[in-house]
Short mmCIF file of C-alpha atoms and ligand atoms in Angstrom, two decimals:
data_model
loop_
_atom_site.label_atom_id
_atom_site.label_comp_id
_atom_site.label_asym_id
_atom_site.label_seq_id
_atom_site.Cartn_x
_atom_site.Cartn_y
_atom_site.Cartn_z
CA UNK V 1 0.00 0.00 0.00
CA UNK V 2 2.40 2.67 -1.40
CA UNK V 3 2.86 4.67 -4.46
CA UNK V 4 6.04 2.98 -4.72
CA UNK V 5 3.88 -0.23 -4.76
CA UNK V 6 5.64 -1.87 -7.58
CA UNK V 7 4.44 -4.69 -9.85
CA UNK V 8 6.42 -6.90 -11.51
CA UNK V 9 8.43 -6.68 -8.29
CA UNK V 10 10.89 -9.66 -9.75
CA UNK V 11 13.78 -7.48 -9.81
CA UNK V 12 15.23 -4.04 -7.78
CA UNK V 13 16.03 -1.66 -9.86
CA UNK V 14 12.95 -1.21 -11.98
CA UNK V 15 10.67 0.99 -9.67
CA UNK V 16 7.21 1.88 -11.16
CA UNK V 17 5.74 4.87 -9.42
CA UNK V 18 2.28 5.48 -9.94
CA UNK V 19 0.14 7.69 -11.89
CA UNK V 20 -1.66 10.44 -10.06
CA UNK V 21 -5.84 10.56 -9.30
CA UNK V 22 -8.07 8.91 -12.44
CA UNK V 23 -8.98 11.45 -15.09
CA UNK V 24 -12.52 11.28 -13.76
CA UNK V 25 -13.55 14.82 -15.57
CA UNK V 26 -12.44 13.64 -19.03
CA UNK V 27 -14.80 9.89 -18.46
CA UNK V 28 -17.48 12.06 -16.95
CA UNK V 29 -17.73 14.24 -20.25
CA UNK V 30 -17.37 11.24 -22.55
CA UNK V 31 -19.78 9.33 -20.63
CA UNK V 32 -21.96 12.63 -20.57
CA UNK V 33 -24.81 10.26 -22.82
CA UNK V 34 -24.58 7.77 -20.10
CA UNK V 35 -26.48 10.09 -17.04
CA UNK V 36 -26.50 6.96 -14.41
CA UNK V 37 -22.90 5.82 -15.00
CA UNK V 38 -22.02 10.01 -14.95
CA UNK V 39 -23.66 10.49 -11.89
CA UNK V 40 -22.16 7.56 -9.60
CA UNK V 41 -18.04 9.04 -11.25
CA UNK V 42 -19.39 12.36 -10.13
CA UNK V 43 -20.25 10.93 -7.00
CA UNK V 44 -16.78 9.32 -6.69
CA UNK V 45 -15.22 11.74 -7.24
CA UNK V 46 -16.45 14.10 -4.62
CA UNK V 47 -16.55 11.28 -2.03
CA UNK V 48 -12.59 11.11 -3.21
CA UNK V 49 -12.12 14.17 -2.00
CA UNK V 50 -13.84 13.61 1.32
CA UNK V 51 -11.56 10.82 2.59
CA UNK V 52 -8.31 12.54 2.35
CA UNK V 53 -6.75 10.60 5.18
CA UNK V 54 -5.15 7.97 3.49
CA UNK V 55 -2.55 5.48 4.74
CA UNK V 56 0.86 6.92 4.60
CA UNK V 57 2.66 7.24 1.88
CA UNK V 58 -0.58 6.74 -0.12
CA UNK V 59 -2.58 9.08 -2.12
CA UNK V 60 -6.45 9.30 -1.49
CA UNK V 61 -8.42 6.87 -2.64
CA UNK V 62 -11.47 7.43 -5.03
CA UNK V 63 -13.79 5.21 -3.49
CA UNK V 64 -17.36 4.99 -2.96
CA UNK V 65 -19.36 5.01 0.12
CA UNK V 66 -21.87 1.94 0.51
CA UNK V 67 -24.80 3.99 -0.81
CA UNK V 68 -23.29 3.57 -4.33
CA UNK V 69 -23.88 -0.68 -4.39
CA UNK V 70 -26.81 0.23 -5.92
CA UNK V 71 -24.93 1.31 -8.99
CA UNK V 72 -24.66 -0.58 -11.77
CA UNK V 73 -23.09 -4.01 -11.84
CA UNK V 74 -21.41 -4.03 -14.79
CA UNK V 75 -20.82 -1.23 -17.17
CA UNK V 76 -22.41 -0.75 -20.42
CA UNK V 77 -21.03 -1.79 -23.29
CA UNK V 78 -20.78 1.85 -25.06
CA UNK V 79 -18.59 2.76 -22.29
CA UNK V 80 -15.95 -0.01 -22.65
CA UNK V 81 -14.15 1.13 -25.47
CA UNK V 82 -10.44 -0.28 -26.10
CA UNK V 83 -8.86 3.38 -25.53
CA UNK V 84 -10.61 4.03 -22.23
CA UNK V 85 -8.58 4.50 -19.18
CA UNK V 86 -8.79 1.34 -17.34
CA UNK V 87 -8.41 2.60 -13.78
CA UNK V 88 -12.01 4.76 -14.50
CA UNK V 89 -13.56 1.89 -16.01
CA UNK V 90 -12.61 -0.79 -13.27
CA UNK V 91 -12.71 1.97 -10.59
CA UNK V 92 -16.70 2.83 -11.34
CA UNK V 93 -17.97 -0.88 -11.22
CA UNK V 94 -19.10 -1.34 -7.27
CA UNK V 95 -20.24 -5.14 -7.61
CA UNK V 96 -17.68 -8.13 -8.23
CA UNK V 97 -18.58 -10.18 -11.72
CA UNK V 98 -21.13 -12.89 -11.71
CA UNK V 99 -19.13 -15.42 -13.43
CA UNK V 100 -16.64 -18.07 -12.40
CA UNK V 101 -13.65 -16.93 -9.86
CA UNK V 102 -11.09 -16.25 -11.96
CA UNK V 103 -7.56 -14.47 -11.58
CA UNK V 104 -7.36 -12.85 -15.68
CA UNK V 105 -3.57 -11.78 -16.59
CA UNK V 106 -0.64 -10.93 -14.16
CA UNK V 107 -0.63 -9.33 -10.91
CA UNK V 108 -0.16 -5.97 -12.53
CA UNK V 109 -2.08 -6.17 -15.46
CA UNK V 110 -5.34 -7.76 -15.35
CA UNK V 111 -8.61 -8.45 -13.68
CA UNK V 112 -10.67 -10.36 -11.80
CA UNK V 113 -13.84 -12.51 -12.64
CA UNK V 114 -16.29 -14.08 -9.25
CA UNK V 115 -14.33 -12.44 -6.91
CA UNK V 116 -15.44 -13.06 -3.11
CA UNK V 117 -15.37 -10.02 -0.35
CA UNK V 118 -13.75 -10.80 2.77
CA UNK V 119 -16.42 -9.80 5.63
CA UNK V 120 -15.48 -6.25 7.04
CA UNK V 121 -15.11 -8.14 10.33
CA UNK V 122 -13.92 -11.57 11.67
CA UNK V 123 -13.50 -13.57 14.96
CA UNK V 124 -9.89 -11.98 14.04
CA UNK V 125 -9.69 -9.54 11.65
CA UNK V 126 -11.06 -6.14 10.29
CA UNK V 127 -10.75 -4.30 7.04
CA UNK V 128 -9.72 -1.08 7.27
CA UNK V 129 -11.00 1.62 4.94
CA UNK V 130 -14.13 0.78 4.10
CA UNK V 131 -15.21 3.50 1.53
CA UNK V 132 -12.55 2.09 -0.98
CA UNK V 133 -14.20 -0.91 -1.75
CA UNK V 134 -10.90 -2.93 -2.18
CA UNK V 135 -11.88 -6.05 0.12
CA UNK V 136 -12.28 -8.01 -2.78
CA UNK V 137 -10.53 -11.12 -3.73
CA UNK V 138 -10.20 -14.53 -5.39
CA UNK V 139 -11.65 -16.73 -3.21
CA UNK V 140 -8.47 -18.48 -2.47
CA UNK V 141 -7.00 -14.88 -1.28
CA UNK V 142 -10.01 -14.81 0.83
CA UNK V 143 -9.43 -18.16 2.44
CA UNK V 144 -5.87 -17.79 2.89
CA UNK V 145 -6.44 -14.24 5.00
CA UNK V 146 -8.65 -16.76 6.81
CA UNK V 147 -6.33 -19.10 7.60
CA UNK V 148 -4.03 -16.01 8.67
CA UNK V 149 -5.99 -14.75 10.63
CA UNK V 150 -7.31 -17.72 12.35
CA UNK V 151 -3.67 -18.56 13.40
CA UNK V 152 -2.81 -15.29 14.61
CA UNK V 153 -3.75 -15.39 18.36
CA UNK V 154 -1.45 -18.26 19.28
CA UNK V 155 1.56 -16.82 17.46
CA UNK V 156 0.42 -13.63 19.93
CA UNK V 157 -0.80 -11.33 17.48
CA UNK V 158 -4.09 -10.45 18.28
CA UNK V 159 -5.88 -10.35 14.84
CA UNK V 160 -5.10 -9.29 11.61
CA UNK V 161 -5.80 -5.01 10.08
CA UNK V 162 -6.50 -5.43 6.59
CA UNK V 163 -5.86 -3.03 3.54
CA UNK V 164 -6.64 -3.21 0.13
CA UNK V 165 -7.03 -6.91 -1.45
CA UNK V 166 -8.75 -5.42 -4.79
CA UNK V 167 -11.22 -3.46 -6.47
CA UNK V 168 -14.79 -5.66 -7.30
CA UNK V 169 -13.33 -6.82 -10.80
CA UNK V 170 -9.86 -6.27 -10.00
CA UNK V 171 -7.90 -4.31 -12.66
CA UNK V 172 -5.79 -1.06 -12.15
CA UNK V 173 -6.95 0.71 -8.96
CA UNK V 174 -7.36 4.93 -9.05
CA UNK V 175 -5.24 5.06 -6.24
CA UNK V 176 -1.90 3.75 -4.87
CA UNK V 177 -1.07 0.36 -5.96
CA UNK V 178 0.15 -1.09 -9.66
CA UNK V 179 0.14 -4.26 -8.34
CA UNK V 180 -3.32 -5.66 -6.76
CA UNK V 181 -5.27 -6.25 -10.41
CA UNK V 182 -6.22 -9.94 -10.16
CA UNK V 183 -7.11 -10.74 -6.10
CA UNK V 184 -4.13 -12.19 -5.50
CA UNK V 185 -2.57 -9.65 -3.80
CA UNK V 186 -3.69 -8.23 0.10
CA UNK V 187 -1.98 -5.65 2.52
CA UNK V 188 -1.97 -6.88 6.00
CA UNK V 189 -1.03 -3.85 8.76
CA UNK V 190 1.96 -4.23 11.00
CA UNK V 191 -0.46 -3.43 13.84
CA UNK V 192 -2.17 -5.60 15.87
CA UNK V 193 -5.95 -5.32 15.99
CA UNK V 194 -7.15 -3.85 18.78
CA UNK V 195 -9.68 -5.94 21.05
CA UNK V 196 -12.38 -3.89 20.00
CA UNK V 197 -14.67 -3.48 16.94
CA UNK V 198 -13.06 -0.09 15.52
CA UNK V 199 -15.82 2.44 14.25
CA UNK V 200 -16.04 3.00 10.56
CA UNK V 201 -14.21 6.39 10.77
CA UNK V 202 -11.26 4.87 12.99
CA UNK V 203 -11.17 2.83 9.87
CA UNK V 204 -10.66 5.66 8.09
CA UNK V 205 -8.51 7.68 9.84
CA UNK V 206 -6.50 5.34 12.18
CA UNK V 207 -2.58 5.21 10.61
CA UNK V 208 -0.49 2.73 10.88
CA UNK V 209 2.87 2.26 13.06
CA UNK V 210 6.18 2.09 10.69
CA UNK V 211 8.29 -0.56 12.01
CA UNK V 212 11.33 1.42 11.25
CA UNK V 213 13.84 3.41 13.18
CA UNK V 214 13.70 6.39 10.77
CA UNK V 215 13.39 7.44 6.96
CA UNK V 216 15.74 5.26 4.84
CA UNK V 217 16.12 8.29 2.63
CA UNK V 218 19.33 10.00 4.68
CA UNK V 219 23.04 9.37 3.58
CA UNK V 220 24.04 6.68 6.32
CA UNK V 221 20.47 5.89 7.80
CA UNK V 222 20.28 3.16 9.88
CA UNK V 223 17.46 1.04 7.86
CA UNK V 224 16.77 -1.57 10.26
CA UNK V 225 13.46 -1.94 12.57
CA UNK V 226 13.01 -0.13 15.96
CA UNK V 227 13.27 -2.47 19.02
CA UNK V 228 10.65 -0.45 20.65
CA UNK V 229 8.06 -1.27 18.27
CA UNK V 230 8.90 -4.55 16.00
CA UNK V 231 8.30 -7.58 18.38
CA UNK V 232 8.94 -11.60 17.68
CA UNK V 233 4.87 -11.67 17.24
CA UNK V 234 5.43 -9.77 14.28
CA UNK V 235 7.97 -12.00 12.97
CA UNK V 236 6.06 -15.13 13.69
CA UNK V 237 3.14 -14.16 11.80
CA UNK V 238 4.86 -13.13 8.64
CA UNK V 239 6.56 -16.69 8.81
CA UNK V 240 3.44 -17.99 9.31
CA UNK V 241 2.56 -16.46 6.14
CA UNK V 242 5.30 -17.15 4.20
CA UNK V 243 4.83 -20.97 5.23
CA UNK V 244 1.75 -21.10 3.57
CA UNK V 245 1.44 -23.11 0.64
CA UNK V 246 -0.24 -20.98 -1.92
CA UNK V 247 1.54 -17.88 -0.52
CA UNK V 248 4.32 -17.09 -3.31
CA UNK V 249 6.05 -13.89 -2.27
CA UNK V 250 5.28 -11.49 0.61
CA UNK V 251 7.06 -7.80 0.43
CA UNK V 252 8.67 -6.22 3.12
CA UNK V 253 11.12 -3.21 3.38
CA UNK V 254 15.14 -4.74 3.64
CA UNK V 255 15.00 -3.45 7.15
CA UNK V 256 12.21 -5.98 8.40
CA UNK V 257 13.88 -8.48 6.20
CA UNK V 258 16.81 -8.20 8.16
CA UNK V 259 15.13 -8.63 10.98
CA UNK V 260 13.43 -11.93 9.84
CA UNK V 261 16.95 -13.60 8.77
CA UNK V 262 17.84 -12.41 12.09
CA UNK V 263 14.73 -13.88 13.75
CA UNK V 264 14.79 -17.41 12.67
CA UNK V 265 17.29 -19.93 13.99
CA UNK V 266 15.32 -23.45 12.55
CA UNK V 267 14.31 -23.86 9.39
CA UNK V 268 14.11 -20.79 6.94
CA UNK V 269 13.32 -21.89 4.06
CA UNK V 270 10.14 -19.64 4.13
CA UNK V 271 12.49 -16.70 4.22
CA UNK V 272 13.00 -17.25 0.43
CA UNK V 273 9.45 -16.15 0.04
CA UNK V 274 9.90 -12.85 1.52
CA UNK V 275 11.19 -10.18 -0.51
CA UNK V 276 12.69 -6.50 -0.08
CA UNK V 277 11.03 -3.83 -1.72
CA UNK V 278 10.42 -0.02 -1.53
CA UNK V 279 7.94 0.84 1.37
CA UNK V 280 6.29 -1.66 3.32
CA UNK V 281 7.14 -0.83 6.97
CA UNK V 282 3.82 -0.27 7.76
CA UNK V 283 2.37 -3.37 5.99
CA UNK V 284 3.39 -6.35 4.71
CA UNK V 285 2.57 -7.45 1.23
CA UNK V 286 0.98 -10.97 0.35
CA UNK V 287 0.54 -12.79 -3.19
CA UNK V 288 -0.69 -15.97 -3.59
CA UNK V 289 0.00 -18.14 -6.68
CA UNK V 290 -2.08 -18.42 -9.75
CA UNK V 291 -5.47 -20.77 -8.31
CA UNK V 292 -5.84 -23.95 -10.02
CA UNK V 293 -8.46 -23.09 -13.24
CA UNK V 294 -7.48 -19.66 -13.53
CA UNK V 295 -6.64 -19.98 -17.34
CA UNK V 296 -4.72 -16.73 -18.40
CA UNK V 297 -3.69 -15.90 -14.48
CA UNK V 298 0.54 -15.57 -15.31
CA UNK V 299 2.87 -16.53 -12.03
CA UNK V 300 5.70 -14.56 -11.34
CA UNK V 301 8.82 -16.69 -11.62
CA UNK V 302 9.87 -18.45 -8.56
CA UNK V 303 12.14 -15.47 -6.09
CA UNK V 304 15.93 -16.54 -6.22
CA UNK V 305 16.64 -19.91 -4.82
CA UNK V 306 17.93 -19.07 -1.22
CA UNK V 307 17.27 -17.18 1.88
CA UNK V 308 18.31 -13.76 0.32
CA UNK V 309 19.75 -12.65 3.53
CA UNK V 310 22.94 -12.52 1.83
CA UNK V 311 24.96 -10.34 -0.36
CA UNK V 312 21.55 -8.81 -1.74
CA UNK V 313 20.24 -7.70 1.15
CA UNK V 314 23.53 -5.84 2.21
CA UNK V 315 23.21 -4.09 -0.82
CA UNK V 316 19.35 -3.16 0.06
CA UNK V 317 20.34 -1.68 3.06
CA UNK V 318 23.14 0.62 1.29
CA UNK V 319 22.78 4.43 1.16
CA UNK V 320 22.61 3.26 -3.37
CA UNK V 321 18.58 2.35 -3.38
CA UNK V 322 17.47 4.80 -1.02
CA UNK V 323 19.64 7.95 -1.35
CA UNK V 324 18.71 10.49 -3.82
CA UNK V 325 21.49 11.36 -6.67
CA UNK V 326 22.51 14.87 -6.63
CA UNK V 327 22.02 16.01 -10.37
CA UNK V 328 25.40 16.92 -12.05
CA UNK V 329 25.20 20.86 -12.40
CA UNK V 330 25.10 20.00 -16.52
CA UNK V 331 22.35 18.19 -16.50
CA UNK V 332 19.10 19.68 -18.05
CA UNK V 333 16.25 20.11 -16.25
CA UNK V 334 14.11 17.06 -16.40
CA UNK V 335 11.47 17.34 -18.78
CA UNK V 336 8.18 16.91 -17.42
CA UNK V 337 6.67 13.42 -17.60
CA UNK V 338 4.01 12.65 -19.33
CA UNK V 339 1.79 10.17 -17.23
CA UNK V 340 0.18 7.58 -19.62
CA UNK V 341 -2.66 5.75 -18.32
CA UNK V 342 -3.21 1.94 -18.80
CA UNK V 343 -6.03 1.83 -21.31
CA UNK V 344 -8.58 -1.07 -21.53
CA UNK V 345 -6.58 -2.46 -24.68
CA UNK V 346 -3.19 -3.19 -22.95
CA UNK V 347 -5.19 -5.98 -20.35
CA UNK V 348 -6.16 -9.23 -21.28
CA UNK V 349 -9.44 -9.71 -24.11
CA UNK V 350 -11.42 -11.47 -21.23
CA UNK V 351 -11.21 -8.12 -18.65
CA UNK V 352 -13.81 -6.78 -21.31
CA UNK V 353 -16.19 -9.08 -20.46
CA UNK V 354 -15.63 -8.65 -16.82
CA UNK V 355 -16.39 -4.93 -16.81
CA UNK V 356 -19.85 -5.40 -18.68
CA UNK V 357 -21.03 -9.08 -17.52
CA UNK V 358 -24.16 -8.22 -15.03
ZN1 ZN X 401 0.21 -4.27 -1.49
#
């Protein structure tokens, strides 16, 4: 749950920061001939601007209070045009896809068919901000932060804070993630849940705790996590995590990866699972493997046989990933960049269907 929420997240080096808030103005006058689709973007986007408290890190989400479920299920066909901005399109649709579950493309670039919500509350978790409408998943994501959360108590964590999983039908969110398109994918806070039923607005508004000493962004910062607040519960559950089967990769900041190869003595083969990458101190990142039937649904290759506590995580925790380069004094000023938006054409043939099947 960052804007430095990367994607393809196989390799360092290639970070993919994302685009700014949807071009809602530009659907709403293209859509103008579509008055019930206009009015529910219009809605979204003023409700955007209303829930400006965002996790940090993360830009505000344009989501949709409950009131809008009664919007339509699946766009109409006029509107799904090939060149359309995919982020509006799968952004506007409030109800998951009546078809089969099924994970369409790869985990940043595709969508999501039959996809299951988690319930807002369980014996041991809640979902945290509600009006984004992102507690959607395949329902193997779904049973796995089940499982999760089920174990939790006897590792000592008290219950599981849930961010986003993904939108209804998946695809390219309006806010904060690249990753997060086909349900495979759920934030999981690095706060334990308190023993209480928070409020819907304490959903909203309630930040998270970094895990870190300080920002990573200083020549010479110490990277690692702060005694005071990381704890062996923590560790524990992201093993537990890590250990389960269709779990493929979980992202974590280097710092709290140090801290796990640290942490375990036994076995750690698990730790192979759990990869560095930008942000992530205040959540941790799980991905699930492509279900079983998902035709279309591409795996990431396998991480790099090991434990990866080694050579490249020394080089994670350098001043080189995190420090910014001072520009040389010849150097041009950078020409602004022009933000191109994923349009409906670049996902998979089948996403169409998902956006209009009702
Ligand atoms: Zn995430």
């Amino acid at each position: 749950m960052t804007r430095m929420h990367a994607a393809a997240i196989a390799s360092r080096g290639r970070l993919v920061r994302l685009s700014g808030l949807p071009g809602l103005p530009g659907l709403l006058s293209g859509l103008s001939r579509l008055p019930l689709l206009a009015g529910a973007l219009a809605a979204l986007a003023a409700v955007s601007a209303a829930h400006a408290t965002p996790l940090p890190r993360e830009k505000p989400a344009a989501a949709a209070p409950l009131q809008l479920a009664a919007a339509p299920s699946g766009l109409p066909a006029s509107a799904v045009r090939p060149g359309a901005v995919a982020k509006d399109l799968f952004g506007a649709v409030r109800a998951p896809a009546p078809l089969a579950a099924r994970a369409i493309g790869s985990y940043a670039k595709g969508c999501l068919a039959g996809a299951t919500a988690l319930a807002v509350d369980g014996p041991t978790w809640q979902v945290m901000r509600l009006s984004r409408n992102r507690n959607w998943g395949h329902p193997h994501l779904v049973a796995m932060l089940q499982r999760l959360a089920g174990d939790a108590p006897a590792l000592g964590w008290s219950g599981l804070l849930v961010g986003d999983l993904a939108q209804p039908r998946g695809g390219p969110m309006t806010s904060g993630h690249s990753s997060h398109q086909i349900g495979l994918d759920a934030d999981i806070w690095l706060t334990p849940m308190p023993g209480r039923t928070l409020s819907r607005e304490e959903r909203e508004t309630m930040t998270a705790i970094s895990m870190l000493k300080g920002p990573s962004e200083l020549p010479g910062a110490d990277r690692g996590v702060d005694p005071a607040k990381w704890t062996d519960s923590h560790a524990r559950l992201i093993r537990r995590a890590a250990q389960d089967p269709q779990v493929s990769r979980i992202f974590v900041h280097p710092g709290i990866k140090q801290a796990l190869c640290r942490f375990e003595t036994g076995e750690r083969g698990w730790l192979r699972k759990v990869r560095p990458w930008w942000g992530h101190h205040y959540h941790f990142h799980v991905r699930i493997a492509c279900p079983a039937g998902s035709i279309g649904c591409k795996d990431q290759d396998a991480p790099p046989p090991g434990d990866g506590c080694g050579a490249e995580l020394v080089s994670w925790l350098s001043d080189e990933p995190w420090v910014p380069k001072k520009p040389k004094k010849t150097d041009k000023p950078a020409a602004p960049v022009q933000k191109k938006h994923m349009t409906l054409s670049a996902l998979p043939e089948a996403c169409t269907e998902v956006l209009v099947a009702r």
